[in-house]
Coordinates of C-alpha atoms in Angstrom, one line a residue:
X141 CA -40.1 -70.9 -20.6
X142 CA -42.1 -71.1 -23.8
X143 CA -42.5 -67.8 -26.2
X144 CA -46.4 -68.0 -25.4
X145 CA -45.4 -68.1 -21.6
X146 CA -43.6 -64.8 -22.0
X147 CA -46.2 -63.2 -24.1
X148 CA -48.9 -63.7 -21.3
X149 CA -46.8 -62.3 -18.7
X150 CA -45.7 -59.3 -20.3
X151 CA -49.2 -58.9 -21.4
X152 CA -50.3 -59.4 -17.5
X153 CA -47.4 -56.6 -16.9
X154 CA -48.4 -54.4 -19.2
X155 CA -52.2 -54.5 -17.6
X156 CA -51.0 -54.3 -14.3
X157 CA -49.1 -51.2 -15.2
X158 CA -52.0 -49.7 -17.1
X159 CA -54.1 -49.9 -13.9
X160 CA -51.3 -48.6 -11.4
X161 CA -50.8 -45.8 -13.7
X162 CA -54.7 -45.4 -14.2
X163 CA -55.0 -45.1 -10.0
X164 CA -52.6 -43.0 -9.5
X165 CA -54.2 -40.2 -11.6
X166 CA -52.3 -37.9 -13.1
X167 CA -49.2 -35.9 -11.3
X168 CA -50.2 -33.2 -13.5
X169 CA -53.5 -32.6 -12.4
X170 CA -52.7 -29.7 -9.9
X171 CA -51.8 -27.5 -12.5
X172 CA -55.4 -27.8 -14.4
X173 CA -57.8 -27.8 -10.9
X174 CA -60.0 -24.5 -11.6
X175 CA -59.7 -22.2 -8.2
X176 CA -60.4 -18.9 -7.2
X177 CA -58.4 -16.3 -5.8
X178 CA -59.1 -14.6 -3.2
X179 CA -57.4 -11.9 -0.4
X180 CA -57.3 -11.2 3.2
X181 CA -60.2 -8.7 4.3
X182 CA -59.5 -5.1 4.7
X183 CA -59.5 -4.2 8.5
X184 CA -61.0 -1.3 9.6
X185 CA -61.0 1.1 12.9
X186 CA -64.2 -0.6 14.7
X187 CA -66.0 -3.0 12.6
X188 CA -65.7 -6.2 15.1
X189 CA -64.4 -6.3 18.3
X190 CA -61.0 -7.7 17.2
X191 CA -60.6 -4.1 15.4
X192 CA -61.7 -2.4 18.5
X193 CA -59.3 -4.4 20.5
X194 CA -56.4 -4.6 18.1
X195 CA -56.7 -0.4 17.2
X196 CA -56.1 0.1 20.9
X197 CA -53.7 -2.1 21.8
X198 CA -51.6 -0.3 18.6
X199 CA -53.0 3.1 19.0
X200 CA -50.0 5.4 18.4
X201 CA -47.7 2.2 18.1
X202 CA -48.7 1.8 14.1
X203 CA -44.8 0.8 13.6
X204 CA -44.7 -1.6 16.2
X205 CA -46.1 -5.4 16.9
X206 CA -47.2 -6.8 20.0
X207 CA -46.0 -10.0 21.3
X208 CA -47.1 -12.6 23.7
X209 CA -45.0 -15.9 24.2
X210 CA -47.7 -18.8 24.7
X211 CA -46.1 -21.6 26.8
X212 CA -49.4 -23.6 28.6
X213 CA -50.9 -26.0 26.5
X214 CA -54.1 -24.7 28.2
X215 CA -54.0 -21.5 27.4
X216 CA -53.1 -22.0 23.5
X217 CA -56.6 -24.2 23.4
X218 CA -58.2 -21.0 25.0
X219 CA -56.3 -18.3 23.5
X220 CA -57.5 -20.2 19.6
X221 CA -60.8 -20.9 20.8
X222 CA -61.9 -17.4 21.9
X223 CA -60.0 -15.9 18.9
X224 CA -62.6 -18.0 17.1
X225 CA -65.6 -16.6 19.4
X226 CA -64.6 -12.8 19.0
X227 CA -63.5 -12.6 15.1
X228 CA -66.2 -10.6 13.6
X229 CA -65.0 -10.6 9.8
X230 CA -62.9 -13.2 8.8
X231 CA -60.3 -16.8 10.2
X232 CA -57.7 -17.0 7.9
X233 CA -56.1 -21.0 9.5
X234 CA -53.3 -22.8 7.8
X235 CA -52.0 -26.3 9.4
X236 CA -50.0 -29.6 8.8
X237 CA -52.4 -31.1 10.9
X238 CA -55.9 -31.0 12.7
X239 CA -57.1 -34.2 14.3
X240 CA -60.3 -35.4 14.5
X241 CA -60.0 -35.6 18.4
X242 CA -61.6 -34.4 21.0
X243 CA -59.6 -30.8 21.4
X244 CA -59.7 -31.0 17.5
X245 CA -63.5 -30.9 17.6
X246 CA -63.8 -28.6 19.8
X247 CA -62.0 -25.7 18.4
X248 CA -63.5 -26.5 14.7
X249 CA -67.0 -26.7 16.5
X250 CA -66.6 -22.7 17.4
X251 CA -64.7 -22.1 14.1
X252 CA -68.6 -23.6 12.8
X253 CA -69.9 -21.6 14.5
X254 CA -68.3 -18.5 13.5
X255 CA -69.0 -18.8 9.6
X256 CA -72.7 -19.5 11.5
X257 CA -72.3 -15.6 12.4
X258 CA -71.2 -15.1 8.9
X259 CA -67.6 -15.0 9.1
X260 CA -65.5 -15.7 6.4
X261 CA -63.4 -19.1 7.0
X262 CA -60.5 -20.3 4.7
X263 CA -58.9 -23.3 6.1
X264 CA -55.8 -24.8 4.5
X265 CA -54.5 -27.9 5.8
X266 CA -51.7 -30.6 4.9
X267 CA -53.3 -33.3 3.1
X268 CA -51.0 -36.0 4.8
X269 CA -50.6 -34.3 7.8
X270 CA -54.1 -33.7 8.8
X271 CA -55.9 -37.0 10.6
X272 CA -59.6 -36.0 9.4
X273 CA -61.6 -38.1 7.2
X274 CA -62.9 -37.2 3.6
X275 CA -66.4 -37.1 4.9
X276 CA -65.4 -34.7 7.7
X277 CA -63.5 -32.2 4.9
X278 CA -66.4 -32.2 2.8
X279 CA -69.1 -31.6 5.7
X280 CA -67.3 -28.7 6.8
X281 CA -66.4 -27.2 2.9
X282 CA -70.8 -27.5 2.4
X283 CA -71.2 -24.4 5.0
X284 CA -71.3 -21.6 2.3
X285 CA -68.9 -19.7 4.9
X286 CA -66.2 -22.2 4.9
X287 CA -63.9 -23.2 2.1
X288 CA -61.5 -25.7 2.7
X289 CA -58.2 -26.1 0.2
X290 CA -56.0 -29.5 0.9
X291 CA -52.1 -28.6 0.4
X292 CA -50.4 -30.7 -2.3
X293 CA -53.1 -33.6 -2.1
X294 CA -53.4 -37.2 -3.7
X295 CA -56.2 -37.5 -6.3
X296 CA -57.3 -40.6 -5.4
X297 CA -59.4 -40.1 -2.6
X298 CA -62.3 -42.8 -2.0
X299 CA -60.3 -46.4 -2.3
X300 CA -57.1 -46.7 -0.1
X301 CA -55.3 -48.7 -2.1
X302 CA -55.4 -46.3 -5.7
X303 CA -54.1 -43.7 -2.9
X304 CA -51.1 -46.0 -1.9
X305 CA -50.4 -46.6 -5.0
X306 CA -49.9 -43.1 -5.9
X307 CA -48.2 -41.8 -2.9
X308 CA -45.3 -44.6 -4.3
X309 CA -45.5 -43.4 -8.0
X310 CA -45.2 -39.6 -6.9
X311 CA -43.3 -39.9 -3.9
X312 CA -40.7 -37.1 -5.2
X313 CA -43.7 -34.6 -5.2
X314 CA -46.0 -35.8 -2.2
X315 CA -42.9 -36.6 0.2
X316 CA -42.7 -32.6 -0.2
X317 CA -45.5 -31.2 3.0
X318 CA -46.6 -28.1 4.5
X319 CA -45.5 -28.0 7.9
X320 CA -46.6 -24.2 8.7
X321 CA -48.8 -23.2 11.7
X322 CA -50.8 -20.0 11.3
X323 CA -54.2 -18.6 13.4
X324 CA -55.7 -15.3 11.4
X325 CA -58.2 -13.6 13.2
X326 CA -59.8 -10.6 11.5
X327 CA -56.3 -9.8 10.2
X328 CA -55.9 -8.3 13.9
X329 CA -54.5 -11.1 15.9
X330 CA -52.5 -14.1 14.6
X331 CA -50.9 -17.2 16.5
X332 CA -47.9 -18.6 15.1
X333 CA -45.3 -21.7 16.5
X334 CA -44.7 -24.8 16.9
X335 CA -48.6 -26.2 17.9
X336 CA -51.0 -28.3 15.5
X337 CA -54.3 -28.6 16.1
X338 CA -54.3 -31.8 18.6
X339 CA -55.1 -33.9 21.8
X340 CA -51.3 -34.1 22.6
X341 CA -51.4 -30.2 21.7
X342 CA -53.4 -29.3 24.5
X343 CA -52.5 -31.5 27.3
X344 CA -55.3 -34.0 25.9
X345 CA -53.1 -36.9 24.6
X346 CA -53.5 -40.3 26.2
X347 CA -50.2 -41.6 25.0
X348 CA -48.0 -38.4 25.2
X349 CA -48.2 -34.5 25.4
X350 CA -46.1 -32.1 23.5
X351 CA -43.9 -29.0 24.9
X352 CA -44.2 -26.3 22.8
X353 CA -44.5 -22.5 21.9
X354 CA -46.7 -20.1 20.5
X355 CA -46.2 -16.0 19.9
X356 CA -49.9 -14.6 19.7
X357 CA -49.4 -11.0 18.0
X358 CA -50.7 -7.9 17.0
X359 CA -49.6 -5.1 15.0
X360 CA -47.4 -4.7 12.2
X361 CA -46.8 -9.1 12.3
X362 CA -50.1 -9.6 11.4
X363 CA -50.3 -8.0 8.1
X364 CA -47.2 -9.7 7.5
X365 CA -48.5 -13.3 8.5
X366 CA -52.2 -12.3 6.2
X367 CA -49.9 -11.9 3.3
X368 CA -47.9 -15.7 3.4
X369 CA -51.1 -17.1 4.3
X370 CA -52.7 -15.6 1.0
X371 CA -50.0 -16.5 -0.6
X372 CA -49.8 -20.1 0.2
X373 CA -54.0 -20.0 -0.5
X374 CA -53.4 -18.7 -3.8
X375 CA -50.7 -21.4 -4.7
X376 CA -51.1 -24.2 -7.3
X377 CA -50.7 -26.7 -4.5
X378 CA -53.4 -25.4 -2.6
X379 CA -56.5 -27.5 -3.8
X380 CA -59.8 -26.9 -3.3
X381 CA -61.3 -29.8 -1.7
X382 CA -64.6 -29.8 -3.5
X383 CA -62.1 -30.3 -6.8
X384 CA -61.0 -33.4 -4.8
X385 CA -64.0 -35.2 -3.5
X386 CA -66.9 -36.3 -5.4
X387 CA -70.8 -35.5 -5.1
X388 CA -72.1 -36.7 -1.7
X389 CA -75.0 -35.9 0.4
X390 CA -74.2 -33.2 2.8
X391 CA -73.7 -34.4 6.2
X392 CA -72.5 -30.7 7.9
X393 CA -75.9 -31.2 10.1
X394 CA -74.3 -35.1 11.3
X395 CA -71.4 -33.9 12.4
X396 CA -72.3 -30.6 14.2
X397 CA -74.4 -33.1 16.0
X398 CA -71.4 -35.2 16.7
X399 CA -69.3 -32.3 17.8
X400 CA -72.5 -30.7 20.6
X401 CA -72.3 -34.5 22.2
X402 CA -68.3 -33.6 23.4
X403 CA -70.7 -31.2 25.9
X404 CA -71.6 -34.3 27.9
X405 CA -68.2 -36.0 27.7
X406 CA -66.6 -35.6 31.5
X407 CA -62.8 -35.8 29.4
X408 CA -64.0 -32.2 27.7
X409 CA -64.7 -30.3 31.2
X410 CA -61.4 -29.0 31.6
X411 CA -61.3 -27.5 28.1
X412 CA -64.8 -26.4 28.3
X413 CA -64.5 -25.0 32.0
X414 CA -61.6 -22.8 30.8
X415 CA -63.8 -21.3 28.4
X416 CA -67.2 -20.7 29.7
X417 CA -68.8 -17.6 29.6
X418 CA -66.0 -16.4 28.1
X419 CA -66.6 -14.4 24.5
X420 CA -63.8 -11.9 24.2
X421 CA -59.7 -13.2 23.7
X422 CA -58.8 -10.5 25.8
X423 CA -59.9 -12.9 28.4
X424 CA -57.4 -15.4 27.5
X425 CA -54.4 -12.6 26.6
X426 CA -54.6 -9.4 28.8
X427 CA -53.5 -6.2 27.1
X428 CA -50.6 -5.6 29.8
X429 CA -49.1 -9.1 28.5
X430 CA -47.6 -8.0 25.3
X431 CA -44.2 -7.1 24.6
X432 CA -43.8 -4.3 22.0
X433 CA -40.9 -4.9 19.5
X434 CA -39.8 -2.9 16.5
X435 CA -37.6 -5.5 14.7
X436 CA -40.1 -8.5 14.2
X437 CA -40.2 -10.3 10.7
X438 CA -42.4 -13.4 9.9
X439 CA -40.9 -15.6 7.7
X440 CA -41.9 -18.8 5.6
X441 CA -40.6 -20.7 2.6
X442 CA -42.6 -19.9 -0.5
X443 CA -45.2 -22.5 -1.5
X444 CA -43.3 -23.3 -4.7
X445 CA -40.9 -25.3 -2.2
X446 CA -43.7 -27.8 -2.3
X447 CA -43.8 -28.1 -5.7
X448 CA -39.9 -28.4 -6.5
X449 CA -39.5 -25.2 -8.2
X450 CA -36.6 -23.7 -6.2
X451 CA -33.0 -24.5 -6.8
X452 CA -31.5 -27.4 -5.6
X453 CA -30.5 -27.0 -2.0
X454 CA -32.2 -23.7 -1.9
X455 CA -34.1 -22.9 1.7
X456 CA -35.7 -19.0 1.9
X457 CA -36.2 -19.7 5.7
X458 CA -33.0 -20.7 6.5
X459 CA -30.8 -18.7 4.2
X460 CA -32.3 -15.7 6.5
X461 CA -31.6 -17.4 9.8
X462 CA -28.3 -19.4 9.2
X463 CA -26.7 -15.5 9.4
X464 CA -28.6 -14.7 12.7
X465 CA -27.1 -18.2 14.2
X466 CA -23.7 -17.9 13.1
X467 CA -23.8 -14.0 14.0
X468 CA -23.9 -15.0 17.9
X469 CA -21.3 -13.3 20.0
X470 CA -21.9 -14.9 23.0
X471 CA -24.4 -17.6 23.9
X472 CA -27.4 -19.5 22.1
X473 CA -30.1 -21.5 23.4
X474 CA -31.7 -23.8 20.3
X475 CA -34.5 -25.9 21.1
X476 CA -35.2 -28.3 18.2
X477 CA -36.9 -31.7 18.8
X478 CA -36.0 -33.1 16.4
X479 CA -32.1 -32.1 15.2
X480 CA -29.8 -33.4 13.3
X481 CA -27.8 -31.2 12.2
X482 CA -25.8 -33.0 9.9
X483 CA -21.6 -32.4 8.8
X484 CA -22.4 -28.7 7.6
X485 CA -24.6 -28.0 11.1
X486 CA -21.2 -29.1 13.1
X487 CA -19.0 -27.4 11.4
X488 CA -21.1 -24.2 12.0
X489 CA -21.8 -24.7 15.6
X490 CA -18.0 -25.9 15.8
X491 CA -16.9 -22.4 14.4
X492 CA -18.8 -20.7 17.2
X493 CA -17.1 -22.7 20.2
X494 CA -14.4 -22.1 18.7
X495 CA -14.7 -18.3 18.8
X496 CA -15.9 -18.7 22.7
X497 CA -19.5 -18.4 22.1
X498 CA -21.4 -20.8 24.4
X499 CA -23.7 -23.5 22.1
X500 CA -26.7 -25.5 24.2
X501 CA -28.8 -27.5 22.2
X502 CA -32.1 -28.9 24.1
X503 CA -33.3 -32.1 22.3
X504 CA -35.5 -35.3 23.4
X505 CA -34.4 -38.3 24.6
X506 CA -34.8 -41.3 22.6
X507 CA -37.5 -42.6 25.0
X508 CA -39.3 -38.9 24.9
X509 CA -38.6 -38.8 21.0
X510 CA -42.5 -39.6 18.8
X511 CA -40.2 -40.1 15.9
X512 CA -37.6 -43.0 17.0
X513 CA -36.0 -42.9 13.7
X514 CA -35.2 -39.2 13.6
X515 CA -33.3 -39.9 17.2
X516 CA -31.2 -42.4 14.9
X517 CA -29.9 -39.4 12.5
X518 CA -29.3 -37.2 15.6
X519 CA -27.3 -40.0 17.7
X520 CA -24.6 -39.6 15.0
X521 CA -23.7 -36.5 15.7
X522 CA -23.5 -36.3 19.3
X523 CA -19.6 -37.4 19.6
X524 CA -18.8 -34.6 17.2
X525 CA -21.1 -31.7 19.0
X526 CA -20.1 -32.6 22.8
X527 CA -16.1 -33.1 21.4
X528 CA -16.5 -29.7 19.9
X529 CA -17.5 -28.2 23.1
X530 CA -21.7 -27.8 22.4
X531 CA -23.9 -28.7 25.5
X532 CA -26.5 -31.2 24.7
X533 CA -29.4 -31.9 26.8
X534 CA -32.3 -34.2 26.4
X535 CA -35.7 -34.0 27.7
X536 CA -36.9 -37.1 29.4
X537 CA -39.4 -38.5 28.8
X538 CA -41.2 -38.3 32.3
X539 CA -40.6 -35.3 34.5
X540 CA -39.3 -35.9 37.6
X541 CA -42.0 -33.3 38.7
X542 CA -45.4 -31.5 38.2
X543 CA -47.8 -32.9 35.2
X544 CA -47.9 -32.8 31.7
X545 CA -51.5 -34.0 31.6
X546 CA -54.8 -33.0 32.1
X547 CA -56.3 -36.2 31.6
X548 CA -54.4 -39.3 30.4
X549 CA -50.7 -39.8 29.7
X550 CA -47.8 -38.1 32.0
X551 CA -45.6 -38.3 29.0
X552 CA -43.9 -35.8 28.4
X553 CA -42.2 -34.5 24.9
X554 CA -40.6 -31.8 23.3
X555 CA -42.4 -30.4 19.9
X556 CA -40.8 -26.5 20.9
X557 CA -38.5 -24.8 17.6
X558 CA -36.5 -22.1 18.9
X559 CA -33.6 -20.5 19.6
X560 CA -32.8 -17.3 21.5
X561 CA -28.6 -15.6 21.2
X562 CA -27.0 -13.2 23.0
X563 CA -30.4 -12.0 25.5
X564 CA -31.4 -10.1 22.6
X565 CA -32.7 -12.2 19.8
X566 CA -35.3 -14.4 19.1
X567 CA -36.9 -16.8 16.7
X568 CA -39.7 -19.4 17.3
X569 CA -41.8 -21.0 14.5
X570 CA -42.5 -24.6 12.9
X571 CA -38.8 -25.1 11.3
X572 CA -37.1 -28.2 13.0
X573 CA -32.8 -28.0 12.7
X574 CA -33.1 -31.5 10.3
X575 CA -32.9 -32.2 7.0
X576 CA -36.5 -32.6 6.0
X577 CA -37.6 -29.6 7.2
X578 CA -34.2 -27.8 5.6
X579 CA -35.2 -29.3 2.2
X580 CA -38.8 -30.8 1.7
X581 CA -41.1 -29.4 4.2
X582 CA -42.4 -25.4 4.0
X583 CA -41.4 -23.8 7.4
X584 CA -42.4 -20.6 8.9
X585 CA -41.3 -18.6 12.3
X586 CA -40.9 -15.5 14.1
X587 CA -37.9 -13.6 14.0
X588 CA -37.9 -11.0 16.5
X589 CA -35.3 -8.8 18.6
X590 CA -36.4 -8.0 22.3
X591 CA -34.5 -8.7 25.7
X592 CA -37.8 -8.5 27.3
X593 CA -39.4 -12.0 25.1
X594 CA -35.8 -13.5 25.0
X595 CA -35.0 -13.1 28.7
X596 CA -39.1 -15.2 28.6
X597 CA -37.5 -17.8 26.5
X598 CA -34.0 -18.3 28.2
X599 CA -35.6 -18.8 31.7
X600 CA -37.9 -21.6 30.2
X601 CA -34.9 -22.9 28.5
X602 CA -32.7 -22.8 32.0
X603 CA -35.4 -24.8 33.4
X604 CA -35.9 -27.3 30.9
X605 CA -32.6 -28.2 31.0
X606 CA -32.3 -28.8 35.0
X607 CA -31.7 -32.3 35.5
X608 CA -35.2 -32.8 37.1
X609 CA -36.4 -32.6 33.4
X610 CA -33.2 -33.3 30.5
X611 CA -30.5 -35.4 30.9
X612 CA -27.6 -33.5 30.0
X613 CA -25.2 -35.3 28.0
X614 CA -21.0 -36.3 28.9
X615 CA -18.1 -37.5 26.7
X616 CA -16.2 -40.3 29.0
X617 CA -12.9 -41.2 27.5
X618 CA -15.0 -41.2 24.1
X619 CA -18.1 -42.7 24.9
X620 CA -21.7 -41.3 25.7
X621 CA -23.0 -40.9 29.1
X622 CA -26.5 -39.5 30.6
X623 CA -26.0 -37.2 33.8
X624 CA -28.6 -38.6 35.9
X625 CA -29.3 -37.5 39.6
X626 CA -31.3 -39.7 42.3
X627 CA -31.6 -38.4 45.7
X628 CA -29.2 -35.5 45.1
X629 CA -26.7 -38.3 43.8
X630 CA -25.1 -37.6 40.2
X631 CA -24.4 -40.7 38.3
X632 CA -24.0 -41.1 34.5
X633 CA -25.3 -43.8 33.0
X634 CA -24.0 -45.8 29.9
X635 CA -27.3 -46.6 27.8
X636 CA -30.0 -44.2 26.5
X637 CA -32.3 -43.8 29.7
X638 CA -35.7 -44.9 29.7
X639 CA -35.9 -46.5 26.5
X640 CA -36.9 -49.9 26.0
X641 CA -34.4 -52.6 24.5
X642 CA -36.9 -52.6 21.0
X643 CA -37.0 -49.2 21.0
X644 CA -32.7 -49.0 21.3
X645 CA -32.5 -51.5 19.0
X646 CA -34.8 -49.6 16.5
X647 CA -33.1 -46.1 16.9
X648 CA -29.7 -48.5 16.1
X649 CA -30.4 -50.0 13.5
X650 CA -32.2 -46.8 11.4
X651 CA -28.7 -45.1 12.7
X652 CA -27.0 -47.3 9.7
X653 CA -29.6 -47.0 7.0
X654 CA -29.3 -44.1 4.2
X655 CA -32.2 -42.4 5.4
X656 CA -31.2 -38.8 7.0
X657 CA -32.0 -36.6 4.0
X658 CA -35.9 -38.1 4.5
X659 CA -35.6 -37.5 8.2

């Protein structure tokens, strides 16, 4: 190759890196976005309705915070819905994701029409996470009510390809996501757990439909959850999105427009049945419902997670509840859909079998599983944990009875992250026992003590683990086998049940690739 041959192409090279570099903006530019602070509203004694019904729920139980465990995918659409139609003051909403679906549309349809009434709305959502379009974001950031801030966003917004690109050149930073799930309703009542804002959510999804938790709360917890919400708001990674997007006509008016057409739609009845002529949440969550607890602590990872500030190996969330695990005396239930607990998680589940404490871990199947290659990283680790005495169950991926579904798929999977020790204490929240959300995603959760809740959350547990709905799991001269019963027969079978050959052979093949500290 001639000297003038290598000249061009290095010339060509250099270009070519001058305009990758160019699209992929600057990683830098978080720190100089211009945003302004701002706080949770004061509460008062009777202002809106949610004071009125918050003050007496807590009259003379100022110490105290009331707790109600959320299990119908139903009832969490209603429950965020009319907390949306009563706030009178102010909707403080943080999520890793909000689809542009049809239950997605619905509940930011009353959240519209809330900052209509005058209500202050902040909305922080996941950048990646979240399924709606630009044009969406910036319709509903032009009501003067509303500001929407995107968490730890690309620049590059309008061309997909200048976005691509810099998702590769800052995948250190972007790989790093807000996973936290937080309702604020005039500081009063606040929704936290496992549940984005969805289709599969809310028994709406036509491929598949999610098992999951929520604790709505008043009292003491929701002071607590105001002030991680501000300050995630407040954070450098937190971006308002009009900093983001550029000048475009305002289209708010299209898409309320689009939104009043799901009121003809046969596929919103049920959703809109459960809600009609209904204004006040107390219609969704009765006041004898809660559960008063003392002890109760909501935790979360602090934004700078997200931006790689902490210590290597440092996790605020779980260096709180790694004590709580590992202080069980006699039994704990953990429900993580996605676990893999890797050599350090054995070792401490290990330590209590071997001190006689009773270890269940509920999981999905690989055929129930949305993330196949997240199965993979788990699969490794299931000699070890059944060896070591810990009873693993999967969910399968159709129950054997009742219906996930209110329209569309049967399918059913698990999305719950919880675990419950000793009948006494509890914990339920976004944080998944796996290495991604250990050291890359921001987690929060509910830590709570209360026979009454955890007693709630064992009986679920007990039932999700009857062999109608997991399979539970056997070690058979070393190899895996899947208790499975047909007409009261009990048989165990040899290869993951339910799932496809592709699907196996997928989950196999990730098993062998140096990918768990991503999963």
């Amino acid at each position: 190759m001639s000297w003038f041959s290598i000249a061009i192409i290095a010339v060509v090279a250099l270009l070519a890196l001058w305009v990758v570099l160019a699209a992929s903006g600057d990683p830098g530019f978080l720190k100089r976005v211009q945003q302004v602070d701002s706080q949770a509203l004061k509460i008062a004694a009777a202002d809106t309705e949610l004071d009125r019904y918050g003050a007496r729920l807590c009259y003379e139980r100022e110490a105290a915070s009331g707790l109600v465990l959320i299990t119908s995918n139903l009832e969490a659409f209603a429950a965020r819905l009319l907390a949306a139609r009563s706030a009178g003051r102010s909707l403080d909403l943080m999520y890793y994701m909000w689809n542009a679906d049809l239950t997605g549309m619905l509940i930011m349809r009353e959240v519209v029409a809330a900052a209509d009434r005058g209500i202050r709305v902040r909305i922080l959502l996941d950048d990646l996470g979240v399924s709606m379009s630009d044009k969406i974001f910036y319709a509903i950031d032009c009501h003067p009510n509303i500001e929407l801030r995107l968490f730890n966003p690309t620049k590059a917004r309008e061309n997909v390809l200048r976005r691509g690109l810099e998702m590769v050149l800052r995948f250190r930073s972007v790989n790093r996501r807000m996973h936290n799930k937080a309702w604020i309703a005039d500081g009063r009542i606040a929704m936290v757990g496992g549940r984005n804002i969805g289709d599969p959510y809310f028994d709406a999804g036509e491929d598949a439909n999610f098992r999951d938790f929520d604790l709505v709360m008043v009292g003491q917890a929701v002071a607590k959850t105001e002030r991680l919400f501000d300050d995630y708001w407040n954070s450098s990674v937190a971006v308002p999105v009009r900093s983001l997007l550029s000048r475009r006509p305002n289209k708010l008016r299209k898409l309320r427009r689009n939104m009043d057409r799901l009121d003809f739609e046969q596929r919103a009845r049920p959703y809109l049945d459960r809600v009609q002529d209904r204004t006040s949440l107390e219609d969704a969550v009765a006041e004898n419902h809660y559960i008063w607890v003392d002890k109760v602590d909501v935790l979360a990872d602090p934004p700078e997670k997200a931006a790689g500030k902490l210590r290597t190996g440092q996790n605020v969330l779980m260096e709180t509840l790694l004590p709580v695990i590992t202080g069980t005396a006699e039994f704990i239930h953990i429900t993580s859909p996605y676990f893999i607990p890797g050599e350090r998680g054995v070792r401490a589940l290990t330590k209590l079998r071997d001190k006689g404490v009773k270890v269940s871990v509920l999981t999905n199947s690989l055929a129930a599983t949305d993330v196949a290659a997240v199965h993979a990283g788990y699969s490794r680790y299931r000699p070890a944990l059944l060896k070591a005495g810990i009873e693993l169950y999967e969910l399968k991926s159709i129950a054997d009875v009742g219906s996930f579904s209110l329209r569309g798929s049967k399918q059913a999977s698990l999305h719950t992250k919880a675990f419950a020790r000793d009948g006494r204490y509890g914990f339920i929240g976004s944080l998944n026992l796996d290495p991604r959300s250990v050291s890359l995603n921001t987690e929060m959760g509910v830590l709570f003590k209360s026979s009454d809740l955890v007693a709630q959350m064992d009986a679920i547990f007990a039932k999700e683990t009857e062999t109608d709905l997991s399979y539970p799991l056997r070690l058979e001269n070393g190899s895996l086998r899947w208790l499975k019963v047909v007409d009261g027969k009990r048989t165990l079978v040899r290869d993951e049940p339910d799932a496809g050959i592709a699907r196996r052979a997928t989950a196999w093949l990730i098993k062998w690739l140096p990918l768990e500290s991503q999963l």
